[in-house]
Coordinates of C-alpha atoms in Angstrom, one line a residue:
Chain A
M28 CA 18.5 1.3 -3.1
T29 CA 18.6 -2.3 -4.3
V30 CA 21.2 -5.1 -2.1
Q31 CA 23.3 -8.1 -3.5
V32 CA 21.6 -11.3 -2.7
Q33 CA 23.7 -13.0 0.0
Q34 CA 23.8 -16.4 1.2
E35 CA 23.8 -16.2 5.2
E36 CA 26.2 -18.7 6.6
W37 CA 24.1 -21.1 8.6
A38 CA 23.2 -24.9 8.9
R39 CA 20.8 -25.5 5.8
P40 CA 18.9 -28.9 5.8
S41 CA 20.2 -30.4 2.8
A42 CA 18.3 -31.3 -0.4
Q43 CA 18.8 -34.9 0.2
A44 CA 17.1 -34.6 3.4
L45 CA 14.4 -32.3 2.3
R46 CA 13.5 -35.2 -0.8
E47 CA 13.0 -37.9 2.0
M48 CA 10.7 -35.6 3.9
V49 CA 8.9 -34.6 1.0
D50 CA 7.9 -37.7 -1.7
V51 CA 6.3 -36.0 -4.4
G52 CA 5.8 -38.8 -6.5
R53 CA 4.2 -41.8 -3.6
G54 CA 2.7 -38.8 -1.9
R55 CA 4.1 -38.8 1.2
I56 CA 5.3 -35.7 3.2
S57 CA 6.9 -35.5 6.5
P58 CA 5.6 -33.5 9.3
R59 CA 8.6 -32.0 10.3
I60 CA 8.0 -29.2 7.0
F61 CA 5.5 -27.6 9.5
W62 CA 7.6 -27.3 12.6
D63 CA 11.3 -27.1 12.0
E64 CA 13.1 -23.9 12.7
A65 CA 15.9 -24.5 10.0
I66 CA 13.8 -25.5 7.3
Y67 CA 11.0 -22.3 8.3
R68 CA 14.1 -20.4 7.8
L69 CA 15.3 -21.9 4.5
E70 CA 11.7 -21.2 3.0
L71 CA 11.8 -17.5 4.2
E72 CA 15.3 -17.3 2.5
R73 CA 14.3 -19.4 -0.7
I74 CA 10.9 -19.0 -1.3
F75 CA 9.7 -15.7 0.4
A76 CA 12.6 -13.6 -0.5
R77 CA 12.9 -15.2 -3.9
C78 CA 9.3 -15.8 -5.3
W79 CA 7.0 -12.9 -7.0
I80 CA 4.5 -12.5 -3.4
F81 CA 1.6 -10.4 -3.7
V82 CA 1.3 -7.2 -1.9
A83 CA -1.6 -5.5 -2.5
H84 CA -4.5 -4.4 -5.4
E85 CA -4.1 -1.5 -7.6
S86 CA -7.7 0.2 -6.0
Q87 CA -6.3 0.2 -2.0
I88 CA -3.5 2.9 -3.3
P89 CA -5.1 4.9 -6.2
N90 CA -3.3 8.0 -5.8
P91 CA -0.2 9.6 -5.4
G92 CA 1.2 9.3 -1.6
D93 CA -1.2 6.4 -1.0
F94 CA 0.6 3.4 1.0
L95 CA -0.3 0.7 2.9
T96 CA 2.1 -1.7 5.1
T97 CA 2.5 -5.8 4.6
T98 CA 5.0 -8.0 4.6
I99 CA 6.9 -10.5 2.4
G100 CA 7.9 -13.0 4.5
E101 CA 8.8 -11.7 7.7
D102 CA 10.2 -8.4 5.9
G103 CA 8.2 -5.5 6.8
V104 CA 7.2 -3.5 3.2
I105 CA 5.8 -0.4 2.1
V106 CA 3.8 -0.1 -0.6
S107 CA 3.7 3.3 -1.9
R108 CA 2.3 5.4 -4.9
A109 CA 5.3 7.4 -6.0
N110 CA 4.4 10.9 -7.4
D111 CA 4.6 9.8 -10.7
G112 CA 2.0 7.2 -10.1
Q113 CA 4.4 4.2 -9.9
V114 CA 4.3 1.8 -7.3
K115 CA 6.9 1.3 -5.0
V116 CA 7.7 -1.5 -2.8
L117 CA 10.0 -0.4 0.1
L118 CA 11.5 -2.4 2.8
N119 CA 10.2 -0.9 6.3
A120 CA 13.4 -0.7 8.2
C121 CA 15.7 2.1 8.5
P122 CA 18.8 2.1 7.0
H123 CA 20.4 3.9 10.0
R124 CA 19.3 1.9 12.9
G125 CA 16.7 -0.4 11.4
N126 CA 13.6 1.0 12.7
R127 CA 10.5 0.8 11.2
V128 CA 9.9 3.9 9.2
C129 CA 6.3 3.6 8.6
F130 CA 4.2 2.5 11.8
A131 CA 0.7 2.5 10.1
E132 CA -1.3 0.1 7.7
A133 CA -2.8 2.3 5.4
G134 CA -2.7 5.7 4.7
N135 CA -1.3 8.9 2.4
A136 CA 2.0 10.2 3.2
R137 CA 4.4 12.8 1.8
R138 CA 7.1 10.9 3.1
F139 CA 8.2 8.5 5.5
T140 CA 10.4 9.7 8.3
C141 CA 11.9 7.5 11.1
N142 CA 10.4 7.9 14.4
Y143 CA 14.3 7.2 15.9
H144 CA 16.7 10.0 14.4
G145 CA 14.4 11.6 11.6
W146 CA 16.0 9.9 8.7
A147 CA 13.1 11.0 6.1
F148 CA 12.6 8.7 2.7
G149 CA 10.2 10.1 -0.3
R150 CA 7.2 8.5 -1.9
D151 CA 9.7 6.4 -4.2
G152 CA 12.0 5.3 -1.3
A153 CA 14.7 7.9 -2.0
F154 CA 16.5 9.8 0.8
L155 CA 14.9 12.7 1.6
G156 CA 17.6 14.0 4.4
M157 CA 17.8 14.2 8.2
P158 CA 18.5 16.4 11.0
A159 CA 22.2 17.3 11.5
E160 CA 22.7 16.4 7.7
E161 CA 25.5 19.3 8.2
I162 CA 27.6 17.3 10.7
Y163 CA 27.6 13.9 8.6
E164 CA 28.6 15.7 5.7
K165 CA 31.7 16.8 7.5
T166 CA 32.5 13.7 9.7
C167 CA 31.4 10.6 7.4
P168 CA 34.1 9.9 4.8
D169 CA 31.7 7.9 2.9
F170 CA 28.5 10.0 3.0
D171 CA 26.7 9.3 0.0
K172 CA 22.9 10.1 0.4
S173 CA 22.1 8.2 -3.1
E174 CA 23.1 5.2 -1.1
L175 CA 20.4 6.1 1.6
G176 CA 17.3 5.3 0.2
L177 CA 15.3 2.2 1.7
I178 CA 15.9 -1.0 -0.1
Q179 CA 13.7 -1.3 -3.0
A180 CA 11.9 -4.4 -4.3
R181 CA 11.1 -5.0 -8.4
V182 CA 7.4 -4.6 -8.5
A183 CA 5.3 -6.4 -11.2
G184 CA 0.9 -6.1 -11.9
Y185 CA -1.1 -8.9 -13.4
K186 CA -4.9 -7.2 -13.6
G187 CA -4.7 -5.3 -10.3
L188 CA -3.1 -7.5 -8.5
L189 CA 0.6 -6.0 -7.4
F190 CA 3.4 -8.2 -6.8
A191 CA 6.8 -7.9 -5.4
T192 CA 10.3 -9.6 -5.2
F193 CA 13.3 -9.0 -3.5
D194 CA 15.5 -11.1 -5.7
P195 CA 17.1 -9.5 -8.9
E196 CA 17.6 -12.9 -10.2
A197 CA 13.8 -13.4 -10.4
P198 CA 12.0 -14.7 -13.6
T199 CA 9.3 -12.0 -14.8
L200 CA 6.1 -12.1 -12.8
D201 CA 4.4 -13.1 -15.9
E202 CA 6.8 -16.2 -16.2
F203 CA 6.2 -17.1 -12.6
L204 CA 2.6 -17.3 -13.3
G205 CA 2.9 -18.9 -16.6
D206 CA -0.5 -20.5 -17.6
Y207 CA -2.0 -19.8 -14.1
R208 CA -3.2 -16.4 -15.2
W209 CA -5.6 -18.5 -17.6
Y210 CA -7.5 -19.2 -14.2
L211 CA -6.7 -16.1 -12.7
D212 CA -8.2 -14.7 -14.9
V213 CA -11.7 -16.3 -13.7
L214 CA -11.3 -13.9 -10.7
L215 CA -9.9 -11.0 -12.6
D216 CA -11.3 -10.5 -15.8
N217 CA -14.7 -11.7 -15.8
D218 CA -15.9 -8.0 -16.6
E219 CA -14.4 -5.2 -18.8
G220 CA -14.4 -2.8 -15.8
G221 CA -11.8 -5.5 -13.9
T222 CA -11.7 -5.5 -10.2
E223 CA -11.2 -3.6 -7.1
F224 CA -11.0 -4.6 -3.0
L225 CA -13.5 -2.9 -0.8
T226 CA -11.8 -1.0 1.9
G227 CA -10.6 -2.8 4.7
N228 CA -8.2 -5.8 5.6
I229 CA -9.3 -8.2 8.6
K230 CA -6.3 -9.7 9.9
S231 CA -6.0 -12.3 12.6
W232 CA -3.4 -14.7 13.8
I233 CA -3.9 -18.7 13.7
D234 CA -1.2 -20.4 15.3
C235 CA -0.6 -23.1 12.4
N236 CA 2.3 -23.2 9.9
W237 CA 1.8 -21.4 6.7
K238 CA 1.9 -24.1 4.3
V239 CA -1.4 -25.7 5.9
P240 CA -3.9 -23.0 4.9
A241 CA -2.0 -22.5 1.6
E242 CA -2.1 -26.4 1.0
N243 CA -5.8 -26.5 1.8
F244 CA -7.0 -23.9 -0.4
V245 CA -5.0 -24.9 -3.5
G246 CA -6.8 -28.2 -3.8
D247 CA -8.2 -30.0 -0.4
S248 CA -11.9 -30.1 -1.8
L249 CA -12.1 -33.6 0.4
H250 CA -12.3 -31.3 3.6
A251 CA -15.2 -29.3 2.6
Q252 CA -18.3 -31.3 3.3
W253 CA -16.9 -32.9 6.7
T254 CA -15.0 -29.7 8.2
H255 CA -17.8 -27.5 6.8
N256 CA -21.0 -29.0 7.3
S257 CA -22.5 -26.8 10.2
G258 CA -21.2 -23.5 8.5
A259 CA -23.2 -25.1 5.3
V260 CA -26.1 -25.9 7.0
A261 CA -26.1 -22.4 8.7
M262 CA -25.7 -20.7 5.3
L263 CA -27.4 -22.7 2.8
G264 CA -29.8 -24.6 5.2
M265 CA -28.2 -28.2 4.0
G266 CA -24.3 -30.0 3.8
V267 CA -22.1 -28.8 1.4
G268 CA -23.5 -29.8 -2.3
K269 CA -22.3 -32.9 -3.7
A270 CA -20.5 -32.1 -7.2
K271 CA -20.3 -35.2 -9.6
Q272 CA -16.2 -36.5 -9.2
D273 CA -16.0 -36.8 -12.7
S274 CA -17.0 -32.9 -13.3
V275 CA -14.7 -31.2 -11.0
Y276 CA -11.1 -30.7 -12.1
Q277 CA -7.9 -29.7 -10.6
A278 CA -5.1 -27.7 -12.6
N279 CA -2.0 -26.6 -11.5
V280 CA 1.2 -24.5 -13.0
N281 CA 4.6 -24.3 -11.2
G282 CA 2.8 -25.2 -8.0
H283 CA 0.2 -22.5 -8.0
G284 CA -3.4 -24.2 -8.2
M285 CA -7.2 -23.9 -8.4
Q286 CA -9.9 -26.8 -8.1
F287 CA -12.9 -26.2 -9.6
G288 CA -16.3 -27.2 -11.3
F289 CA -18.3 -25.7 -13.8
D290 CA -21.4 -25.6 -11.7
M291 CA -21.3 -21.8 -12.0
V292 CA -22.5 -20.4 -8.5
G293 CA -22.0 -23.3 -5.9
N294 CA -19.0 -20.9 -3.9
A295 CA -21.4 -18.0 -4.9
M296 CA -24.5 -19.7 -2.7
T297 CA -22.4 -20.0 0.4
L298 CA -22.8 -16.3 0.5
G299 CA -26.2 -16.5 1.6
E300 CA -27.1 -13.2 -0.8
P301 CA -29.6 -14.9 -3.1
E302 CA -28.8 -11.5 -5.2
V303 CA -24.9 -12.4 -5.8
V304 CA -26.4 -15.3 -7.2
Q305 CA -28.5 -13.8 -9.4
Y306 CA -25.8 -11.2 -10.7
I307 CA -23.5 -14.1 -11.9
R308 CA -26.3 -15.9 -13.6
E309 CA -27.6 -12.3 -15.5
R310 CA -23.9 -11.8 -16.8
E311 CA -23.5 -15.5 -18.1
A312 CA -23.4 -14.2 -21.8
I313 CA -21.1 -11.6 -21.2
M314 CA -18.8 -13.4 -19.2
A315 CA -18.5 -16.3 -22.0
E316 CA -18.2 -13.5 -24.4
R317 CA -15.2 -12.6 -22.2
L318 CA -13.3 -15.8 -21.2
G319 CA -15.2 -18.4 -23.3
K320 CA -17.9 -20.7 -22.0
L321 CA -15.9 -23.2 -19.9
R322 CA -14.6 -20.2 -17.9
S323 CA -17.8 -18.4 -17.7
R324 CA -19.0 -21.4 -16.1
M325 CA -16.3 -21.3 -13.1
V326 CA -16.9 -17.6 -12.1
G327 CA -19.1 -18.8 -9.1
A328 CA -18.5 -22.3 -8.8
M329 CA -17.6 -24.2 -6.0
G330 CA -13.2 -24.6 -5.5
S331 CA -10.7 -22.9 -4.6
A332 CA -7.1 -21.6 -5.1
T333 CA -3.8 -21.0 -4.2
L334 CA -1.0 -19.2 -6.4
F335 CA 2.0 -20.1 -5.1
P336 CA 3.3 -19.8 -2.3
N337 CA 0.8 -17.8 0.1
F338 CA -2.0 -16.0 -1.8
S339 CA -5.4 -17.6 -2.0
F340 CA -8.9 -17.3 -3.1
L341 CA -12.4 -18.6 -3.6
A342 CA -13.9 -17.4 -7.1
G343 CA -17.6 -16.4 -6.9
L344 CA -17.5 -16.0 -3.0
N345 CA -14.3 -13.6 -3.7
T346 CA -12.9 -13.7 -0.5
V347 CA -8.9 -13.1 -1.4
R348 CA -6.2 -13.9 1.3
T349 CA -2.9 -14.0 2.1
W350 CA -1.5 -16.6 4.7
N351 CA 1.8 -14.3 5.8
P352 CA 4.3 -16.5 8.5
R353 CA 5.4 -15.5 11.7
G354 CA 7.3 -17.8 12.9
P355 CA 7.1 -22.0 11.8
H356 CA 3.8 -22.3 14.0
R357 CA 1.9 -19.2 13.4
T358 CA 0.3 -17.5 10.4
E359 CA -1.0 -13.8 10.1
L360 CA -4.0 -14.3 7.9
H361 CA -4.8 -11.0 5.4
T362 CA -8.5 -11.1 4.3
W363 CA -10.1 -8.9 1.6
V364 CA -13.0 -8.7 -0.3
L365 CA -12.5 -8.6 -4.2
V366 CA -15.5 -7.5 -6.5
N367 CA -15.8 -6.4 -9.9
K368 CA -15.6 -2.5 -10.1
N369 CA -18.7 -2.1 -12.4
A370 CA -20.9 -4.1 -10.1
P371 CA -23.9 -2.3 -8.5
D372 CA -22.9 -1.2 -5.4
S373 CA -25.4 -3.2 -3.6
I374 CA -23.6 -6.1 -4.7
K375 CA -20.6 -5.3 -3.4
E376 CA -22.3 -4.7 0.0
K377 CA -23.7 -8.3 -0.1
Y378 CA -20.3 -9.2 -0.9
R379 CA -18.7 -7.5 1.6
K380 CA -21.2 -8.6 4.6
G381 CA -21.3 -12.3 2.8
V382 CA -17.4 -12.9 2.9
M383 CA -17.5 -11.8 6.8
R384 CA -20.2 -14.4 7.1
T385 CA -18.5 -17.2 6.1
F386 CA -14.9 -16.8 5.6
S387 CA -13.2 -14.2 8.2
P388 CA -12.2 -14.9 12.1
S389 CA -16.1 -14.8 13.1
G390 CA -17.3 -16.4 9.6
T391 CA -19.3 -19.6 10.1
L392 CA -17.4 -21.4 7.8
E393 CA -13.5 -20.4 8.6
M394 CA -14.1 -21.3 12.1
D395 CA -13.8 -24.6 12.2
D396 CA -10.3 -24.2 9.8
G397 CA -8.2 -22.8 12.5
E398 CA -8.8 -25.1 15.0
N399 CA -7.8 -28.4 12.5
W400 CA -4.8 -26.6 10.9
E401 CA -3.2 -25.6 14.7
A402 CA -3.4 -29.3 15.8
A403 CA -2.2 -30.2 12.5
T404 CA 0.9 -27.9 12.8
R405 CA 1.1 -29.0 16.7
T406 CA 1.5 -32.5 16.7
A407 CA 4.6 -32.3 14.7
A408 CA 6.4 -31.4 17.8
G409 CA 6.6 -35.1 18.6
V410 CA 8.8 -37.6 17.8
V411 CA 6.6 -40.9 17.0
A412 CA 4.2 -38.2 15.3
R413 CA 7.0 -36.6 13.0
R414 CA 8.4 -40.4 11.9
Q415 CA 5.1 -40.5 10.4
K416 CA 4.1 -39.9 6.5
L417 CA 1.2 -37.9 5.9
H418 CA -0.8 -39.6 3.4
Y419 CA -1.3 -37.4 -0.3
S420 CA -1.3 -40.0 -2.9
L421 CA -5.5 -39.6 -3.0
G422 CA -5.7 -39.4 -7.4
L423 CA -2.1 -40.5 -7.9
H424 CA -2.7 -41.0 -11.5
S425 CA -5.8 -39.2 -12.5
Q426 CA -3.9 -36.5 -14.6
V427 CA -5.8 -35.8 -18.4
E428 CA -5.4 -34.5 -21.3
H429 CA -7.9 -31.3 -21.9
E430 CA -8.4 -29.3 -24.4
E431 CA -9.1 -26.6 -23.0
L432 CA -7.5 -26.6 -19.6
P433 CA -4.3 -25.1 -19.6
G434 CA -1.4 -26.5 -17.0
N435 CA -1.0 -30.0 -15.3
V436 CA -4.7 -31.0 -15.4
H437 CA -6.3 -33.9 -12.7
Q438 CA -9.6 -35.0 -12.8
R439 CA -11.8 -35.9 -10.0
K440 CA -12.8 -33.7 -7.3
F441 CA -11.3 -35.8 -4.4
N442 CA -7.7 -35.4 -5.4
D443 CA -4.3 -34.7 -3.7
S444 CA -2.8 -33.6 -7.0
N445 CA -2.9 -29.9 -6.6
Q446 CA -1.3 -30.5 -3.2
R447 CA 1.4 -32.8 -4.4
A448 CA 2.3 -30.0 -7.0
F449 CA 2.5 -27.3 -4.5
Y450 CA 4.9 -29.3 -2.1
G451 CA 6.6 -30.2 -5.4
R452 CA 7.5 -26.5 -6.3
W453 CA 8.1 -26.0 -2.6
L454 CA 10.9 -29.1 -2.8
D455 CA 12.6 -27.6 -5.8
L456 CA 12.8 -23.7 -4.5
L457 CA 14.0 -24.9 -1.3
C458 CA 16.7 -27.6 -2.9
A459 CA 17.7 -25.0 -5.5
E460 CA 20.3 -22.5 -5.0
T461 CA 19.5 -20.2 -8.0
W462 CA 16.6 -20.0 -10.4
S463 CA 18.5 -21.7 -13.2
N464 CA 18.8 -24.4 -10.9
L465 CA 15.0 -25.1 -10.6
P466 CA 13.7 -28.1 -12.7
E467 CA 11.3 -27.4 -15.3
G468 CA 7.6 -28.3 -15.9
R469 CA 5.8 -28.7 -12.4
Chain B
M9 CA 5.3 20.3 9.5
S10 CA 8.9 20.9 12.1
Q11 CA 8.6 19.4 15.6
A12 CA 9.0 23.4 16.8
Q13 CA 6.3 24.5 15.1
A14 CA 3.8 21.6 16.3
Q15 CA 1.1 22.8 18.6
N16 CA 2.2 22.5 22.6
P17 CA -0.7 20.6 24.0
A18 CA 0.3 22.4 27.4
D19 CA -1.6 25.6 26.2
A20 CA -4.8 23.6 26.0
I21 CA -4.9 22.1 28.9
R22 CA -3.5 25.0 31.2
D23 CA -7.0 26.1 32.0
P24 CA -8.8 22.8 31.7
R25 CA -12.6 22.4 31.8
P26 CA -15.1 19.3 33.5
P27 CA -16.4 17.4 30.9
Q28 CA -20.3 18.1 30.1
F29 CA -22.3 14.7 31.0
P30 CA -26.0 15.0 30.4
P31 CA -27.6 14.5 33.8
L32 CA -27.7 10.9 35.7
P33 CA -30.7 9.0 35.2
D34 CA -32.8 7.3 37.7
R35 CA -31.2 4.6 39.8
D36 CA -33.8 2.5 39.2
L37 CA -33.2 2.8 35.3
V38 CA -29.6 2.3 35.9
F39 CA -29.8 -1.0 37.8
E40 CA -32.6 -2.6 35.5
V41 CA -30.0 -1.7 32.2
E42 CA -26.9 -3.7 34.4
Q43 CA -28.9 -6.4 35.0
F44 CA -29.8 -6.8 31.7
L45 CA -26.6 -6.9 30.4
Y46 CA -25.2 -9.2 33.2
R47 CA -28.0 -11.7 32.4
E48 CA -27.1 -11.3 28.7
A49 CA -23.4 -12.5 29.2
R50 CA -24.9 -15.2 31.4
L51 CA -27.0 -16.5 28.5
L52 CA -23.6 -16.2 26.2
D53 CA -21.6 -18.2 29.0
Q54 CA -24.0 -20.7 29.0
E55 CA -24.6 -21.0 25.3
R56 CA -28.5 -20.0 25.8
Y57 CA -28.3 -18.7 22.3
E58 CA -32.3 -18.9 21.6
E59 CA -33.0 -17.0 24.8
W60 CA -30.0 -14.6 23.6
L61 CA -31.6 -14.1 20.4
G62 CA -35.0 -13.5 22.0
L63 CA -33.5 -10.4 23.4
M64 CA -32.7 -8.5 20.2
T65 CA -35.3 -6.4 18.4
E66 CA -36.7 -7.0 14.8
D67 CA -34.2 -4.7 13.7
I68 CA -31.2 -5.4 15.7
H69 CA -27.9 -4.1 14.0
Y70 CA -24.9 -6.0 15.5
W71 CA -21.7 -4.4 14.5
M72 CA -18.2 -4.8 15.4
P73 CA -16.2 -3.1 12.9
G74 CA -12.5 -3.9 11.8
V75 CA -9.7 -2.0 13.4
Q76 CA -6.8 -0.7 11.3
A77 CA -4.0 1.3 12.6
R78 CA -4.1 4.3 11.1
F79 CA -2.5 7.7 11.9
R80 CA -4.0 10.8 13.7
N81 CA -4.1 13.0 10.9
D82 CA -5.9 10.1 8.4
T83 CA -9.3 11.5 8.3
S84 CA -10.8 7.5 7.6
S85 CA -8.8 6.5 10.7
G86 CA -12.2 5.8 12.5
P87 CA -14.3 2.9 12.2
L88 CA -16.2 3.1 8.8
I89 CA -19.7 1.1 8.3
E90 CA -18.6 0.2 4.5
R91 CA -15.4 -1.2 5.6
M92 CA -14.9 -4.8 6.5
A93 CA -16.1 -5.7 9.6
F94 CA -16.3 -8.7 12.1
Y95 CA -19.8 -8.4 12.5
D96 CA -22.5 -6.6 10.4
D97 CA -25.4 -8.6 11.4
D98 CA -29.3 -8.1 11.1
L99 CA -31.2 -10.8 13.0
L100 CA -31.6 -13.0 10.1
N101 CA -27.6 -13.6 10.0
L102 CA -27.6 -13.2 14.1
R103 CA -29.6 -16.7 13.6
R104 CA -27.6 -18.4 10.9
R105 CA -24.3 -17.7 13.3
V106 CA -26.7 -19.3 16.1
T107 CA -27.4 -22.1 13.6
R108 CA -23.6 -23.2 13.2
F109 CA -23.1 -22.8 17.0
M110 CA -25.7 -25.4 17.7
H111 CA -25.3 -28.0 15.3
A112 CA -23.7 -31.3 16.2
T113 CA -21.3 -30.6 13.2
A114 CA -19.7 -27.2 14.2
W115 CA -16.2 -29.5 15.5
A116 CA -14.7 -26.1 16.8
E117 CA -17.4 -26.0 19.5
D118 CA -16.9 -29.2 20.7
P119 CA -15.6 -29.9 23.3
P120 CA -17.0 -26.6 24.3
T121 CA -15.2 -23.4 24.1
R122 CA -15.6 -22.1 28.0
A123 CA -16.0 -18.1 27.7
C124 CA -16.5 -15.7 30.3
H125 CA -18.2 -12.0 29.6
I126 CA -16.9 -9.4 31.9
I127 CA -19.0 -7.0 31.7
N128 CA -17.7 -3.2 33.2
N129 CA -18.1 1.0 33.5
V130 CA -21.9 0.4 32.3
E131 CA -23.1 4.2 31.8
V132 CA -27.0 5.0 30.9
E133 CA -28.2 7.9 29.0
L134 CA -31.5 8.9 28.1
T135 CA -32.1 9.8 24.3
D136 CA -35.0 11.7 22.3
N137 CA -37.2 8.8 22.5
A138 CA -38.7 8.2 25.8
R139 CA -38.4 3.9 25.3
E140 CA -34.9 4.0 24.2
Y141 CA -31.8 4.6 26.4
R142 CA -27.9 4.6 24.9
V143 CA -25.9 2.3 27.0
Y144 CA -21.8 2.4 27.0
S145 CA -20.2 -0.4 28.7
T146 CA -16.6 -2.4 28.5
F147 CA -16.0 -6.1 28.3
V148 CA -13.0 -8.4 29.0
N149 CA -13.7 -11.7 27.2
C150 CA -12.0 -14.9 28.2
R151 CA -12.4 -17.8 25.8
G152 CA -10.6 -21.2 27.1
R153 CA -10.3 -24.0 24.6
N154 CA -9.7 -27.7 24.8
E155 CA -6.9 -28.0 27.2
A156 CA -4.3 -25.0 27.3
E157 CA -5.6 -22.4 24.9
E158 CA -6.9 -18.7 26.0
T159 CA -7.6 -15.9 24.4
W160 CA -8.4 -12.7 25.6
I161 CA -10.4 -10.2 24.0
A162 CA -11.1 -6.0 25.4
G163 CA -13.1 -3.8 23.9
R164 CA -16.0 -1.0 24.5
R165 CA -19.7 -1.3 23.6
T166 CA -22.4 1.3 22.8
D167 CA -25.2 -0.2 22.7
L168 CA -29.1 1.2 22.4
L169 CA -31.5 -0.5 24.1
R170 CA -35.6 -0.5 23.5
R171 CA -38.5 -0.8 25.8
D172 CA -40.7 -2.9 24.1
D173 CA -45.0 -2.9 24.5
A174 CA -44.6 -5.1 27.6
G175 CA -42.3 -3.2 29.0
A176 CA -39.0 -5.6 28.4
L177 CA -35.5 -4.1 27.8
R178 CA -34.5 -5.7 24.0
L179 CA -31.1 -4.7 22.4
A180 CA -31.7 -2.4 19.4
R181 CA -28.3 -1.8 18.5
R182 CA -24.6 -3.0 19.3
E183 CA -21.5 -1.1 18.4
I184 CA -18.4 -3.3 19.5
H185 CA -15.2 -1.8 19.4
I186 CA -12.1 -3.9 20.4
T187 CA -8.6 -3.0 21.1
Q188 CA -6.8 -5.4 19.0
A189 CA -6.2 -4.6 15.3
V190 CA -4.8 -8.1 14.5
L191 CA -7.1 -10.4 16.2
L192 CA -5.0 -12.6 17.9
A193 CA -6.8 -15.6 17.9
K194 CA -7.8 -18.3 15.2
N195 CA -11.2 -17.0 15.0
L196 CA -14.4 -15.2 16.9
N197 CA -16.3 -18.5 17.8
V198 CA -18.4 -15.8 19.9
F199 CA -20.4 -12.7 20.6
L200 CA -19.0 -9.5 22.8

């Protein structure tokens, strides 16, 4: 079943007010966007219920009946492999009384049966039946089983990653990603066998606005050597390596961004597993053949990335994570480990442990992020703090033309360009009532 | 399977059998193990990490698996060693974590986190190896941070303690199972 998109009646912040809060041209942003309930509600409506949101990796649900549950914004969904092999993304809310239909976070199921009154749905979301069906047939004048399936989202994939959107008007996933696919391929397509997620998913709560970590990953290379000095000392025996400013770029497309160098293994080294670095170096020629020489140098290089709005990754370190909103001041972080399917088991195992030790709640690097993100959110409760405009103007005129790098490309490592682009896209989406109102060329 | 066909648990518990526990070990050993665990907990509360590392055997495996909410009939519902974990460490990697804790730029440790490890339900079992004991315990861990932040984690542990050549107890294995499938905290800056 699909639903018509309707706008609920409530007081939305005006486009003018939002534009005053987010001045991308000057690089000034009001902390109100991290705190205000009305802005958050508008984000759920105009970003999370409209954009393509990452829901799963194909490898998590290889067989018919395999499923996992996750959220799109605050809407719970079941990602289910139907009998015909197609992936369905189903609203995890019974059309009868709204109860959650599937309570497990992953597994294999023949059907999804609501615990409340026993309404049952197939792997494809279609309504199968309920107890006392004959009474429904007799006494409900409009009883139509074909209308009682779980609400379905549109589903599309890109090289193993599965995305869904509840908006029938949204552009295709390929249009939504645009040239960002060129950058995603560094992570997803450096080996002919493609990628998979290792089993498991670490989840944790950070009491911060979801945008704070998303913007951190999209381009905040500045924080690394300060925030993560202790973690780098633990993992590398020294502080975060200092790359040459001019040999690092930031690129963004449609609000998706990546900041990266061409140092080949800078991120990978942080895992503290020399065999992983060796694995990447040994495959340089193969990677260059697939991706070209330039991109092959990005596979394990220092950098970070966010696919708008809430999917982030570190190439080479191979942590993949989503920042799931749980109110304006809480984020549920989901962390996975991505590996090349054809990588030796011993390398996969090193990635699993390496990600755990660096970018997980117990990770030597992530541990110092959470506190900053929580406090950067919390201060926005203050009247005077909210009047302050935060400083995002690093590298305001750093855009360059590059013969190989697609998208909006900015030179220099310490740079707020990707963060400005992230908030530019955020602002466009919040202000636009329909996709056709969105300005081109962000 | 319809509800009518489901097995009635009342049939299984009509004639309950008492559990078959192994024989209780010597009271002195239980006392020694309890004191080992309490002292270990105090070292952690006092951030005496060098001494804490000194309690580990060279082959320590310190494991805290990730937790997933799966259906009972899911054969992979239990903790699996190949699944993502909070801790899955050898001595080298415990040292790396301690290195960060002790470093002056570990910003999220300054002001210090105030930790209290409450250890309880200690049970000791003898094993086939005369120098090794299986130890079950439960814990509640409370962390206080900055002014008003408070985080609670509760769980169960299964340890393997080994007596070294000098006769002292050392920790050779630890399995930690917490109750939270979503860690309700921004980080896990604590050993459990």
